[in-house]
Tab-separated table of C-alpha atoms in Angstrom:
chain	number	residue	atom	x	y	z
E	12	PHE	CA	91.537	-83.746	-60.779
E	13	GLN	CA	90.770	-80.405	-59.662
E	14	SER	CA	91.600	-76.777	-61.061
E	15	ILE	CA	91.091	-77.891	-64.636
E	16	GLY	CA	91.311	-75.392	-67.316
E	17	ALA	CA	92.986	-72.399	-68.659
E	18	ALA	CA	93.058	-69.468	-70.555
E	19	GLY	CA	95.291	-69.586	-73.754
E	20	TRP	CA	95.028	-70.517	-77.420
E	21	TYR	CA	95.746	-73.362	-79.386
E	22	PRO	CA	95.535	-73.733	-83.502
E	23	SER	CA	92.412	-74.796	-85.271
E	24	ARG	CA	92.151	-75.959	-88.624
E	25	ARG	CA	90.302	-73.682	-91.137
E	26	ASP	CA	89.508	-74.084	-95.162
E	27	PRO	CA	92.865	-72.822	-96.692
E	28	GLU	CA	90.703	-71.010	-99.441
E	29	LEU	CA	88.744	-68.971	-96.594
E	30	GLY	CA	91.413	-68.824	-93.523
E	31	PRO	CA	92.829	-67.192	-91.275
E	32	CYS	CA	95.900	-68.850	-91.363
E	33	ASP	CA	97.510	-66.870	-88.604
E	34	ALA	CA	98.669	-69.686	-86.415
E	35	PHE	CA	100.190	-71.643	-89.042
E	36	ALA	CA	100.473	-71.972	-92.636
E	37	ASN	CA	102.086	-73.669	-95.630
E	38	ASP	CA	101.023	-75.316	-99.359
E	39	SER	CA	98.529	-77.775	-97.573
E	40	CYS	CA	97.736	-76.410	-94.005
E	41	CYS	CA	95.951	-73.589	-92.669
E	42	LEU	CA	95.306	-73.016	-89.033
E	43	ALA	CA	93.941	-70.255	-86.824
E	44	ARG	CA	94.380	-69.077	-83.638
E	45	GLN	CA	91.651	-70.417	-81.495
E	46	ASP	CA	91.862	-68.163	-78.330
E	47	VAL	CA	90.353	-69.441	-74.959
E	48	SER	CA	89.532	-66.555	-72.435
E	49	GLY	CA	87.872	-68.826	-69.705
E	50	ASP	CA	89.450	-71.406	-67.058
E	51	ALA	CA	86.057	-73.483	-66.471
E	52	LEU	CA	87.554	-77.130	-67.664
E	53	THR	CA	89.018	-75.471	-71.323
E	54	PRO	CA	89.653	-76.783	-73.631
E	55	TRP	CA	87.488	-79.859	-71.889
E	56	ASP	CA	84.444	-78.599	-72.017
E	57	GLU	CA	84.381	-78.103	-76.025
E	58	ASP	CA	83.182	-81.264	-78.102
E	59	LEU	CA	84.939	-84.184	-77.060
E	60	ILE	CA	85.507	-87.780	-78.899
E	61	MET	CA	86.151	-90.665	-77.156
E	62	THR	CA	88.904	-93.261	-78.761
E	63	LEU	CA	89.152	-96.924	-77.868
E	64	ARG	CA	92.216	-99.065	-78.487
E	65	GLY	CA	92.305	-102.577	-78.172
E	66	PRO	CA	92.788	-105.459	-76.630
E	67	LEU	CA	89.502	-103.959	-75.225
E	68	GLN	CA	86.176	-105.806	-74.975
E	69	ALA	CA	83.105	-103.544	-74.188
E	70	LYS	CA	79.804	-104.459	-72.497
E	71	GLN	CA	77.954	-101.190	-72.409
E	72	LEU	CA	78.698	-97.680	-73.310
E	73	ALA	CA	76.579	-94.707	-71.541
E	74	VAL	CA	76.818	-90.955	-71.868
E	75	TYR	CA	74.973	-88.805	-69.721
E	76	GLN	CA	74.731	-84.749	-69.697
E	77	PRO	CA	72.691	-82.081	-67.376
E	78	SER	CA	68.958	-81.734	-68.804
E	79	ASP	CA	68.489	-79.425	-65.863
E	80	GLU	CA	69.607	-78.168	-62.439
E	81	GLN	CA	68.074	-81.301	-60.781
E	82	SER	CA	69.009	-84.176	-63.390
E	83	TRP	CA	71.438	-85.527	-66.049
E	84	ALA	CA	69.745	-87.480	-69.105
E	85	LEU	CA	71.048	-90.325	-70.837
E	86	VAL	CA	71.865	-88.926	-74.346
E	87	SER	CA	73.883	-91.818	-75.869
E	88	ALA	CA	73.693	-95.387	-75.454
E	89	TRP	CA	75.136	-98.900	-76.546
E	90	ASP	CA	74.564	-102.288	-75.480
E	91	SER	CA	76.181	-105.113	-76.858
E	92	ARG	CA	73.187	-107.316	-75.860
E	93	THR	CA	71.233	-105.116	-78.510
E	94	PRO	CA	73.612	-103.282	-80.670
E	95	ALA	CA	70.826	-102.333	-83.291
E	96	SER	CA	69.234	-100.403	-80.819
E	97	ALA	CA	71.924	-97.927	-79.919
E	98	GLU	CA	70.666	-94.324	-79.520
E	99	GLY	CA	72.529	-90.878	-79.872
E	100	ILE	CA	75.807	-92.896	-80.731
E	101	ALA	CA	78.583	-93.337	-83.428
E	102	PHE	CA	81.270	-95.854	-84.006
E	103	ARG	CA	84.146	-95.186	-86.602
E	104	GLY	CA	87.346	-97.136	-87.513
E	105	ASN	CA	88.083	-100.890	-87.456
E	106	GLY	CA	85.512	-101.480	-89.664
E	107	THR	CA	82.735	-100.328	-87.695
E	108	GLU	CA	81.196	-97.787	-90.297
E	109	SER	CA	80.269	-100.962	-92.694
E	110	ALA	CA	79.853	-103.878	-90.056
E	111	GLY	CA	78.961	-102.172	-87.041
E	112	PHE	CA	80.397	-102.557	-83.258
E	113	ASP	CA	80.079	-105.748	-81.683
E	114	GLY	CA	82.256	-104.621	-78.740
E	115	ALA	CA	85.467	-106.633	-79.658
E	116	ILE	CA	88.592	-104.311	-80.307
E	117	GLY	CA	91.795	-106.291	-81.628
E	118	THR	CA	95.228	-105.279	-80.268
E	119	GLU	CA	96.454	-101.866	-81.740
E	120	CYS	CA	92.921	-101.658	-83.343
E	121	LEU	CA	91.224	-97.987	-82.485
E	122	VAL	CA	87.756	-97.005	-82.811
E	123	ASP	CA	86.519	-93.406	-82.377
E	124	VAL	CA	82.987	-93.267	-80.468
E	125	SER	CA	81.277	-89.928	-80.897
E	126	THR	CA	77.295	-88.480	-81.130
E	127	ASP	CA	75.255	-89.613	-83.923
E	128	GLY	CA	75.139	-85.778	-84.870
E	129	VAL	CA	76.548	-85.467	-88.305
E	130	PHE	CA	79.474	-82.646	-89.012
E	131	PRO	CA	79.632	-81.581	-92.519
E	132	CYS	CA	82.938	-81.931	-93.492
E	133	GLY	CA	84.639	-80.391	-96.745
E	134	PRO	CA	84.698	-76.983	-98.245
E	135	GLY	CA	84.103	-74.072	-95.508
E	136	SER	CA	83.621	-76.132	-92.807
E	137	SER	CA	84.788	-74.695	-89.512
E	138	PRO	CA	86.770	-76.338	-87.844
E	139	TYR	CA	88.007	-77.560	-91.079
E	140	CYS	CA	87.998	-81.317	-92.056
E	141	PRO	CA	88.318	-82.811	-95.243
E	142	GLU	CA	85.701	-84.585	-97.404
E	143	SER	CA	85.338	-87.826	-96.249
E	144	PRO	CA	83.248	-90.961	-97.895
E	145	ASP	CA	82.162	-91.923	-94.417
E	146	PRO	CA	80.606	-89.371	-91.951
E	147	ARG	CA	82.308	-87.629	-89.103
E	148	HIS	CA	80.408	-86.496	-86.462
E	149	HIS	CA	80.076	-84.277	-83.436
E	150	GLY	CA	81.374	-85.206	-80.225
E	151	TRP	CA	79.757	-84.139	-76.397
E	152	SER	CA	80.195	-80.697	-75.207
E	153	GLY	CA	79.805	-79.072	-72.012
E	154	SER	CA	79.523	-81.146	-68.878
E	155	LYS	CA	79.607	-84.896	-69.439
E	156	LEU	CA	79.751	-88.359	-67.890
E	157	PHE	CA	80.782	-91.607	-69.688
E	158	VAL	CA	80.410	-94.696	-68.241
E	159	LEU	CA	81.773	-97.909	-70.009
E	160	LEU	CA	81.842	-101.684	-69.257
E	161	ALA	CA	84.625	-103.475	-70.203
E	162	ARG	CA	87.635	-105.743	-69.821
E	163	MET	CA	91.007	-105.585	-71.196
E	164	PRO	CA	92.599	-109.038	-71.016
E	165	HIS	CA	96.060	-109.496	-72.072
E	166	THR	CA	96.498	-110.600	-76.233
E	167	ASP	CA	98.345	-113.774	-75.267
E	168	GLU	CA	95.732	-114.758	-72.915
E	169	VAL	CA	92.415	-114.086	-74.246
E	170	ALA	CA	91.614	-113.338	-78.046
E	171	VAL	CA	89.397	-110.396	-78.325
E	172	GLY	CA	88.359	-109.068	-81.952
E	173	THR	CA	91.111	-109.337	-84.906
E	174	PRO	CA	94.338	-107.632	-83.950
E	175	CYS	CA	95.429	-105.197	-85.945
E	176	SER	CA	99.201	-106.228	-85.808
E	177	ASP	CA	101.332	-108.822	-87.098
E	178	GLY	CA	102.849	-109.355	-83.771
E	179	PRO	CA	104.445	-107.974	-80.557
E	180	GLY	CA	106.994	-105.454	-82.143
E	181	GLY	CA	104.553	-102.630	-82.048
E	182	ASN	CA	104.467	-99.607	-79.534
E	183	TRP	CA	100.548	-99.986	-78.909
E	184	TYR	CA	100.647	-103.846	-78.583
E	185	ASP	CA	98.828	-105.152	-76.134
E	186	ALA	CA	98.365	-101.389	-74.367
E	187	PRO	CA	94.613	-100.634	-74.049
E	188	TRP	CA	93.647	-96.923	-74.173
E	189	VAL	CA	90.603	-94.949	-73.249
E	190	GLY	CA	91.357	-91.497	-74.496
E	191	LEU	CA	89.448	-88.138	-74.831
E	192	SER	CA	90.441	-85.598	-77.699
E	193	LEU	CA	88.752	-82.614	-79.153
E	194	GLY	CA	86.152	-83.412	-82.064
E	195	GLU	CA	87.973	-81.280	-84.520
E	196	LEU	CA	91.430	-83.280	-83.913
E	197	VAL	CA	89.546	-86.334	-84.669
E	198	ARG	CA	87.777	-84.998	-87.667
E	199	ALA	CA	90.702	-84.029	-89.058
E	200	GLY	CA	92.761	-86.948	-88.846
E	201	ALA	CA	94.508	-87.405	-85.605
E	202	PHE	CA	97.617	-88.761	-87.567
E	203	SER	CA	97.245	-86.115	-90.548
E	204	SER	CA	100.051	-83.309	-90.686
E	205	CYS	CA	97.703	-80.440	-90.302
E	206	HIS	CA	95.170	-80.270	-86.731
E	207	CYS	CA	95.184	-78.631	-83.490
E	208	TYR	CA	97.503	-81.059	-81.766
E	209	ALA	CA	100.231	-78.810	-81.550
E	210	LYS	CA	100.860	-75.108	-82.036
E	211	ASN	CA	103.413	-76.297	-84.948
E	212	PRO	CA	102.356	-79.510	-86.669
E	213	ASP	CA	105.846	-80.034	-87.663
E	214	GLU	CA	106.818	-80.262	-83.863
E	215	TRP	CA	103.810	-82.444	-83.049
E	216	TRP	CA	105.481	-84.204	-80.285
E	217	LEU	CA	105.061	-80.833	-78.085
E	218	GLY	CA	101.489	-81.721	-78.134
E	219	ASP	CA	101.023	-77.979	-76.958
E	220	GLY	CA	97.995	-77.340	-78.914
E	221	CYS	CA	94.721	-79.040	-78.386
E	222	GLY	CA	96.628	-81.872	-76.730
E	223	GLN	CA	94.922	-84.911	-75.441
E	224	PHE	CA	93.528	-86.571	-72.437
E	225	ASN	CA	95.019	-89.789	-71.495
E	226	VAL	CA	91.903	-91.383	-69.733
E	227	PHE	CA	93.187	-94.553	-69.048
E	228	GLU	CA	96.299	-95.635	-71.080
E	229	VAL	CA	98.541	-98.863	-70.897
E	230	VAL	CA	101.792	-97.938	-72.458
E	231	ASN	CA	103.929	-100.206	-74.290
E	232	ASP	CA	106.599	-98.430	-75.908
E	233	ASN	CA	108.786	-101.401	-76.043
E	234	ASN	CA	111.300	-99.541	-73.642
E	235	GLU	CA	111.898	-98.981	-70.059
E	236	TYR	CA	108.553	-96.906	-69.714
E	237	ALA	CA	106.557	-100.010	-70.609
E	238	ASN	CA	103.787	-101.951	-68.011
E	239	LEU	CA	101.103	-103.904	-69.370
E	240	GLU	CA	99.401	-104.195	-65.884
E	241	LEU	CA	98.993	-100.402	-64.944
E	242	PHE	CA	97.364	-97.343	-66.491
E	243	SER	CA	98.900	-93.871	-66.742
E	244	THR	CA	96.504	-90.739	-66.623
E	245	ASN	CA	97.331	-87.531	-67.751
E	246	PHE	CA	95.999	-84.187	-69.666
E	247	PHE	CA	98.072	-82.267	-71.917
E	248	GLY	CA	98.015	-79.235	-74.481
E	249	TYR	CA	98.455	-75.827	-74.434
E	250	ALA	CA	97.814	-75.357	-70.490
E	251	GLY	CA	100.624	-77.724	-69.989
E	252	TYR	CA	100.850	-81.346	-68.183
E	253	VAL	CA	98.539	-82.543	-65.710
E	254	GLY	CA	99.008	-85.977	-64.013
E	255	GLU	CA	101.473	-88.508	-63.988
E	256	GLY	CA	103.007	-90.639	-66.766
E	257	PRO	CA	103.599	-94.453	-67.029
E	258	CYS	CA	105.104	-96.287	-63.886
E	259	GLY	CA	107.338	-98.480	-65.940
E	260	ALA	CA	108.834	-101.706	-64.831
E	261	SER	CA	109.488	-100.525	-61.486
E	262	CYS	CA	105.641	-100.818	-60.429
E	263	ASP	CA	105.371	-104.673	-60.210
E	264	VAL	CA	101.745	-105.384	-59.009
E	265	SER	CA	101.786	-108.921	-59.803
E	266	THR	CA	101.406	-110.390	-56.175
E	267	LEU	CA	98.360	-108.119	-55.392
E	268	ALA	CA	94.917	-109.702	-55.439
E	269	GLY	CA	93.043	-109.766	-58.316
E	270	ASP	CA	90.394	-107.271	-56.890
E	271	VAL	CA	92.825	-104.358	-56.307
E	272	ASP	CA	91.833	-101.564	-58.704
E	273	LEU	CA	93.792	-98.881	-57.507
E	274	ILE	CA	97.646	-98.754	-56.587
E	275	ASP	CA	99.508	-96.600	-54.113
E	276	LYS	CA	102.435	-95.787	-56.561
E	277	SER	CA	104.938	-94.977	-53.392
E	278	THR	CA	104.085	-98.392	-51.748
E	279	LEU	CA	103.044	-100.514	-54.675
E	280	GLU	CA	100.128	-101.522	-52.510
E	281	GLU	CA	96.219	-101.265	-52.453
E	282	ALA	CA	95.460	-97.500	-52.184
E	283	ALA	CA	93.803	-96.609	-48.853
E	284	MET	CA	91.592	-94.201	-50.839
E	285	GLY	CA	91.208	-92.354	-53.677
E	286	ALA	CA	93.688	-90.150	-55.047
E	287	THR	CA	93.552	-86.129	-55.774
E	288	ALA	CA	95.718	-84.175	-58.537
E	289	ASN	CA	95.765	-80.612	-59.918
E	290	PRO	CA	98.283	-78.663	-62.170
E	291	GLU	CA	100.748	-78.539	-59.187
E	292	GLY	CA	100.958	-82.522	-58.740
E	293	GLY	CA	99.523	-85.795	-58.281
E	294	PRO	CA	98.063	-87.974	-58.095
E	295	GLY	CA	100.698	-90.715	-56.496
E	296	ALA	CA	98.461	-93.115	-57.703
E	297	ALA	CA	97.531	-95.442	-60.648
E	298	PHE	CA	94.527	-97.573	-61.648
E	299	ARG	CA	95.327	-101.399	-62.288
E	300	ARG	CA	94.150	-102.736	-65.711
E	301	PRO	CA	91.015	-105.065	-65.641
E	302	THR	CA	92.439	-108.386	-67.334
E	303	GLN	CA	90.239	-111.089	-65.542
E	304	GLY	CA	86.987	-109.583	-65.318
E	305	TYR	CA	84.486	-106.698	-66.318
E	306	ARG	CA	84.631	-102.991	-64.645
E	307	TYR	CA	82.717	-99.784	-65.002
E	308	PHE	CA	85.253	-97.140	-65.949
E	309	LEU	CA	83.477	-93.790	-64.755
E	310	ILE	CA	84.838	-90.610	-66.758
E	311	HIS	CA	82.694	-87.331	-65.049
E	312	LEU	CA	83.689	-83.766	-66.340
E	313	ASP	CA	82.343	-81.142	-64.478
E	314	VAL	CA	82.433	-77.597	-66.315
E	315	ALA	CA	81.053	-75.527	-62.941
E	316	SER	CA	83.709	-77.433	-60.530
E	317	ARG	CA	86.453	-77.470	-62.737
E	318	SER	CA	86.830	-80.883	-62.125
E	319	VAL	CA	87.265	-84.596	-63.571
E	320	GLN	CA	86.460	-87.658	-61.707
E	321	LEU	CA	87.814	-90.929	-62.456
E	322	ALA	CA	86.448	-93.830	-61.199
E	323	ILE	CA	87.005	-97.892	-61.692
E	324	VAL	CA	83.700	-100.002	-60.211
E	325	HIS	CA	83.426	-103.453	-59.907
E	326	PRO	CA	80.159	-104.737	-60.892
E	327	GLU	CA	79.567	-106.542	-57.564
E	328	ALA	CA	80.843	-103.759	-55.248
E	329	VAL	CA	78.856	-100.712	-56.678
E	330	PRO	CA	78.855	-97.872	-54.046
E	331	GLY	CA	75.573	-97.214	-52.443
E	332	GLU	CA	76.109	-93.521	-53.258
E	333	ILE	CA	75.830	-94.353	-56.943
E	334	ALA	CA	73.279	-96.887	-56.934
E	335	GLY	CA	71.022	-94.262	-58.651
E	336	LEU	CA	73.425	-94.838	-61.997
E	337	LEU	CA	74.902	-98.347	-61.336
E	338	PRO	CA	74.269	-100.982	-62.573
E	339	GLY	CA	70.929	-99.934	-63.967
E	340	LEU	CA	72.068	-96.911	-66.525
E	341	PRO	CA	68.490	-95.508	-66.122
E	342	ALA	CA	67.270	-92.606	-68.807
E	343	GLU	CA	68.060	-89.924	-65.701
E	344	VAL	CA	70.111	-89.521	-63.053
E	345	SER	CA	69.606	-87.122	-60.338
E	346	GLN	CA	71.874	-84.165	-59.648
E	347	GLY	CA	72.318	-86.034	-56.247
E	348	THR	CA	73.653	-89.221	-57.473
E	349	ILE	CA	76.129	-86.974	-59.693
E	350	ASP	CA	77.104	-84.841	-56.590
E	351	ALA	CA	77.734	-87.993	-54.724
E	352	LEU	CA	80.137	-89.609	-57.903
E	353	LEU	CA	81.945	-86.260	-58.077
E	354	GLY	CA	82.513	-86.591	-53.696
E	355	LEU	CA	83.821	-90.342	-53.939
E	356	ARG	CA	87.519	-91.217	-53.175
E	357	LEU	CA	87.372	-95.247	-54.104
E	358	PRO	CA	87.986	-97.799	-52.466
E	359	GLU	CA	86.857	-96.120	-49.450
């Protein structure tokens, strides 16, 4: 994704006792106008929190950020083999606050992933978030690289975690999702009645505020848009819509080999090379859900180049250009490796 970011504004929640409430106000909600002047990956350069929806089985999760002009440092890490040794990372939702995170997320369950830096919610907090018995956390600001090793088997084929639904009637059933949201949206409660998601909370479906980044989303709305095999990928918010929505029943990939991870939506065959997109259109391709084995999900947000690079990599087919990153996930990665990742156009 290229040319990402735009000037504009979105509503930001404030303490009703302090304000200002110049974007929206009612008896229980105070939103201030948050002006954004630049276009360098805005607002995705702000603190972002990841949300994972099941069915999803994670093995590893790592986050890198620039440490200087020559390298990126591992700032957050979790490994299913040593979950008690996680560093710089916190989990919330689906019972993880008390039981910890074991990597298994059942169908329709949600887990938020953030830094372990505590955000002080309560009176006077800005952006405002109500007091909570469980701590809320900061996300990752600036340029960042997320690496997730996971699989997403179908609910009726492999049991992963404890389901959060009683059957297939829910619109999220058997529909895994990896999403990124502004930290304030998650801390305020993404499903509350007062948040930055839309400029008017009463018209939340417009998503024209801080919006959201559906990085890898399987869509199951129990209608013609449902497709449980392919991801849709899109940004939306005050800057408009970038990317493409669900492929629907017309995208049948059942005859493709199991190692095909990127689909050309015009032919429903394996894409010859990676696709590009910008606010004008694209990408014309869709990632395939890994139901049978694990894949590395790479999400690289680079402020300077205003770009977002996504990739799905088979653990046994790591490109030589990023061997300095995978599978080792070292404490430090060279800027050269990061640049090579940005230049990849997999599968070629």
